């Protein structure tokens, strides 16, 4: 019973749409509920909320069920964020929640992942490609840094859940609107 309660609560924590009260104007899935479409203060607030959601669910699973509970709660909080039952199973990207999860499971991977994600976003200007590169390199860095095998599997499952959001869709590129930072017009 404790397992079902903790895992169900982890899904609800991830699925709860915090942007309803954190954002000053209404956003829909068509307009995008991403960090790029928000003012800087609201984007930072939403990122902190997503980090706390991932950390809280993982710590709850660890406190009540041990490491296995933390791993399962980590997966379910990201699934809840990506496929929210409150938003007709069309939630957010799950990147902030996944970063909060990894902050508890392996903090060094978060530091490496943030650097790779920022570098990839600056170079390719595509959220899908940056997420893909970050997921693959986090998995490889997890092997190099000799983290626990379960953390490798969790990173792999989280990447599959996050990438499943984009399967069958054409990835959006921001390069149409912004030129890469290293090119200058003379």
CSV table of C-alpha atoms in Angstrom, one decimal:
chain,number,residue,atom,x,y,z
A,1,UNK,CA,0.0,0.0,0.0
A,2,UNK,CA,2.9,2.3,0.8
A,3,UNK,CA,4.3,1.7,-2.7
A,4,UNK,CA,1.1,2.6,-4.5
A,5,UNK,CA,0.7,5.7,-2.3
A,6,UNK,CA,4.2,7.0,-2.9
A,7,UNK,CA,4.3,6.2,-6.6
A,8,UNK,CA,0.8,7.7,-7.1
A,9,UNK,CA,1.8,10.8,-5.2
A,10,UNK,CA,5.0,11.1,-7.3
A,11,UNK,CA,2.9,11.1,-10.5
A,12,UNK,CA,0.5,13.7,-9.0
A,13,UNK,CA,3.4,15.9,-8.0
A,14,UNK,CA,4.8,15.8,-11.5
A,15,UNK,CA,1.4,16.2,-13.2
A,16,UNK,CA,0.2,19.2,-11.1
A,17,UNK,CA,0.3,22.2,-13.5
A,18,UNK,CA,2.1,24.8,-11.5
A,19,UNK,CA,2.2,27.3,-14.4
A,20,UNK,CA,-1.5,28.0,-13.7
A,21,UNK,CA,-0.7,30.1,-10.7
A,22,UNK,CA,3.0,31.0,-11.4
A,23,UNK,CA,2.4,32.8,-14.7
A,24,UNK,CA,0.9,36.2,-14.9
A,25,UNK,CA,-0.9,35.5,-18.2
A,26,UNK,CA,-2.7,32.3,-19.4
A,27,UNK,CA,-0.7,30.0,-21.6
A,28,UNK,CA,-2.0,27.1,-23.6
A,29,UNK,CA,-0.3,24.2,-25.3
A,30,UNK,CA,-0.6,26.0,-28.6
A,31,UNK,CA,1.2,29.1,-27.3
A,32,UNK,CA,3.7,27.0,-25.5
A,33,UNK,CA,4.2,26.7,-21.7
A,34,UNK,CA,7.9,26.7,-22.1
A,35,UNK,CA,10.6,28.8,-20.5
A,36,UNK,CA,11.4,30.6,-23.7
A,37,UNK,CA,7.9,32.1,-24.1
A,38,UNK,CA,7.9,33.6,-20.5
A,39,UNK,CA,9.3,36.7,-19.0
A,40,UNK,CA,12.6,36.1,-17.2
A,41,UNK,CA,11.2,36.2,-13.7
A,42,UNK,CA,8.4,33.9,-14.5
A,43,UNK,CA,10.7,31.5,-16.3
A,44,UNK,CA,13.1,31.4,-13.4
A,45,UNK,CA,10.1,30.8,-10.9
A,46,UNK,CA,8.8,28.0,-13.1
A,47,UNK,CA,12.2,26.4,-13.4
A,48,UNK,CA,12.6,26.5,-9.6
A,49,UNK,CA,9.2,25.0,-9.1
A,50,UNK,CA,10.0,22.2,-11.6
A,51,UNK,CA,13.3,21.5,-9.8
A,52,UNK,CA,11.5,21.3,-6.4
A,53,UNK,CA,8.9,19.0,-7.8
A,54,UNK,CA,11.5,16.5,-9.1
A,55,UNK,CA,13.5,16.8,-5.9
A,56,UNK,CA,10.5,16.4,-3.6
A,57,UNK,CA,9.1,13.3,-5.3
A,58,UNK,CA,12.5,11.6,-5.3
A,59,UNK,CA,13.2,12.4,-1.7
A,60,UNK,CA,9.7,11.2,-0.8
A,61,UNK,CA,10.4,7.9,-2.5
A,62,UNK,CA,13.8,7.6,-0.9
A,63,UNK,CA,12.5,8.4,2.6
A,64,UNK,CA,9.6,5.9,2.5
A,65,UNK,CA,10.8,3.2,0.2
A,66,UNK,CA,14.6,3.4,-0.1
A,67,UNK,CA,16.6,3.7,-3.2
A,68,UNK,CA,14.3,1.6,-5.4
A,69,UNK,CA,11.4,3.8,-4.4
A,70,UNK,CA,13.4,6.9,-5.2
A,71,UNK,CA,14.2,5.5,-8.7
A,72,UNK,CA,10.6,4.6,-9.4
A,73,UNK,CA,9.3,8.0,-8.0
A,74,UNK,CA,11.9,9.7,-10.2
A,75,UNK,CA,10.5,8.0,-13.3
A,76,UNK,CA,6.9,8.7,-12.4
A,77,UNK,CA,7.4,12.4,-11.5
A,78,UNK,CA,8.8,12.9,-15.0
A,79,UNK,CA,6.1,10.9,-16.6
A,80,UNK,CA,3.6,13.0,-14.7
A,81,UNK,CA,5.2,16.2,-15.9
A,82,UNK,CA,5.3,15.1,-19.6
A,83,UNK,CA,1.9,13.4,-19.6
A,84,UNK,CA,-0.2,15.3,-17.1
A,85,UNK,CA,-3.7,14.0,-16.4
A,86,UNK,CA,-4.7,17.5,-15.5
A,87,UNK,CA,-3.8,18.8,-19.0
A,88,UNK,CA,-5.4,16.0,-21.1
A,89,UNK,CA,-2.0,14.2,-21.1
A,90,UNK,CA,-0.2,17.0,-22.8
A,91,UNK,CA,2.1,18.4,-20.2
A,92,UNK,CA,5.4,20.2,-20.4
A,93,UNK,CA,8.8,19.0,-21.6
A,94,UNK,CA,9.9,17.5,-18.3
A,95,UNK,CA,13.4,18.9,-18.5
A,96,UNK,CA,13.2,20.9,-15.2
A,97,UNK,CA,11.7,18.0,-13.3
A,98,UNK,CA,14.3,15.6,-14.7
A,99,UNK,CA,17.0,18.0,-13.6
A,100,UNK,CA,15.5,18.1,-10.1
A,101,UNK,CA,15.5,14.3,-10.0
A,102,UNK,CA,19.1,14.0,-11.1
A,103,UNK,CA,20.1,16.7,-8.5
A,104,UNK,CA,19.1,14.1,-5.9
A,105,UNK,CA,20.3,11.0,-7.6
A,106,UNK,CA,23.6,12.3,-9.0
A,107,UNK,CA,24.4,16.0,-8.5
A,108,UNK,CA,27.6,15.9,-10.7
A,109,UNK,CA,25.5,14.8,-13.7
A,110,UNK,CA,23.3,17.9,-13.3
A,111,UNK,CA,26.4,20.2,-13.5
A,112,UNK,CA,27.7,18.4,-16.6
A,113,UNK,CA,24.2,18.3,-18.1
A,114,UNK,CA,23.5,22.0,-17.6
A,115,UNK,CA,26.8,22.9,-19.3
A,116,UNK,CA,26.2,20.6,-22.2
A,117,UNK,CA,22.6,21.8,-22.6
A,118,UNK,CA,23.5,25.4,-22.6
A,119,UNK,CA,26.3,24.8,-25.1
A,120,UNK,CA,24.1,22.8,-27.4
A,121,UNK,CA,21.3,25.4,-27.3
A,122,UNK,CA,23.8,28.1,-28.2
A,123,UNK,CA,25.2,26.1,-31.1
A,124,UNK,CA,22.1,24.5,-32.6
A,125,UNK,CA,19.2,26.6,-31.3
A,126,UNK,CA,16.9,23.5,-31.2
A,127,UNK,CA,15.4,22.3,-28.0
A,128,UNK,CA,15.0,18.7,-29.4
A,129,UNK,CA,18.6,18.5,-30.6
A,130,UNK,CA,20.0,20.0,-27.4
A,131,UNK,CA,17.9,17.6,-25.3
A,132,UNK,CA,19.0,14.7,-27.4
A,133,UNK,CA,22.7,15.6,-27.1
A,134,UNK,CA,22.3,16.2,-23.3
A,135,UNK,CA,20.7,12.8,-22.8
A,136,UNK,CA,23.3,10.9,-24.7
A,137,UNK,CA,26.2,12.7,-23.1
A,138,UNK,CA,24.7,12.3,-19.6
A,139,UNK,CA,24.4,8.6,-20.2
A,140,UNK,CA,28.0,8.4,-21.4
A,141,UNK,CA,29.3,10.7,-18.6
A,142,UNK,CA,27.4,8.5,-16.1
A,143,UNK,CA,29.6,5.6,-17.3
A,144,UNK,CA,32.8,7.6,-17.1
A,145,UNK,CA,32.1,9.0,-13.7
A,146,UNK,CA,31.2,5.5,-12.4
A,147,UNK,CA,27.8,6.3,-11.0
A,148,UNK,CA,25.5,3.6,-9.9
A,149,UNK,CA,24.1,1.3,-12.7
A,150,UNK,CA,20.6,2.2,-11.7
A,151,UNK,CA,21.3,5.9,-12.3
A,152,UNK,CA,22.3,5.0,-15.8
A,153,UNK,CA,19.1,3.2,-16.3
A,154,UNK,CA,17.1,6.1,-14.8
A,155,UNK,CA,18.8,8.6,-17.1
A,156,UNK,CA,18.0,6.3,-20.1
A,157,UNK,CA,14.4,6.0,-19.1
A,158,UNK,CA,14.0,9.7,-18.4
A,159,UNK,CA,15.5,10.5,-21.8
A,160,UNK,CA,13.1,8.1,-23.5
A,161,UNK,CA,10.1,9.6,-21.6
A,162,UNK,CA,11.2,13.2,-22.5
A,163,UNK,CA,11.9,12.3,-26.2
A,164,UNK,CA,8.6,10.5,-26.5
A,165,UNK,CA,7.0,13.9,-26.3
A,166,UNK,CA,8.5,14.8,-29.7
A,167,UNK,CA,8.1,11.5,-31.5
A,168,UNK,CA,6.2,12.0,-34.7
A,169,UNK,CA,6.5,15.8,-34.5
A,170,UNK,CA,8.8,18.0,-36.5
A,171,UNK,CA,11.4,19.6,-34.2
A,172,UNK,CA,11.2,23.4,-33.9
A,173,UNK,CA,14.3,25.3,-34.7
A,174,UNK,CA,14.9,28.8,-33.5
A,175,UNK,CA,17.6,29.4,-36.1
A,176,UNK,CA,15.0,31.0,-38.4
A,177,UNK,CA,14.6,33.9,-35.9
A,178,UNK,CA,18.1,34.2,-34.3
A,179,UNK,CA,21.4,33.9,-36.0
A,180,UNK,CA,24.1,31.8,-34.3
A,181,UNK,CA,26.2,33.9,-32.0
A,182,UNK,CA,29.5,33.4,-33.8
A,183,UNK,CA,28.3,34.7,-37.2
A,184,UNK,CA,28.4,38.5,-37.7
A,185,UNK,CA,27.2,40.5,-40.7
A,186,UNK,CA,29.8,42.8,-42.1
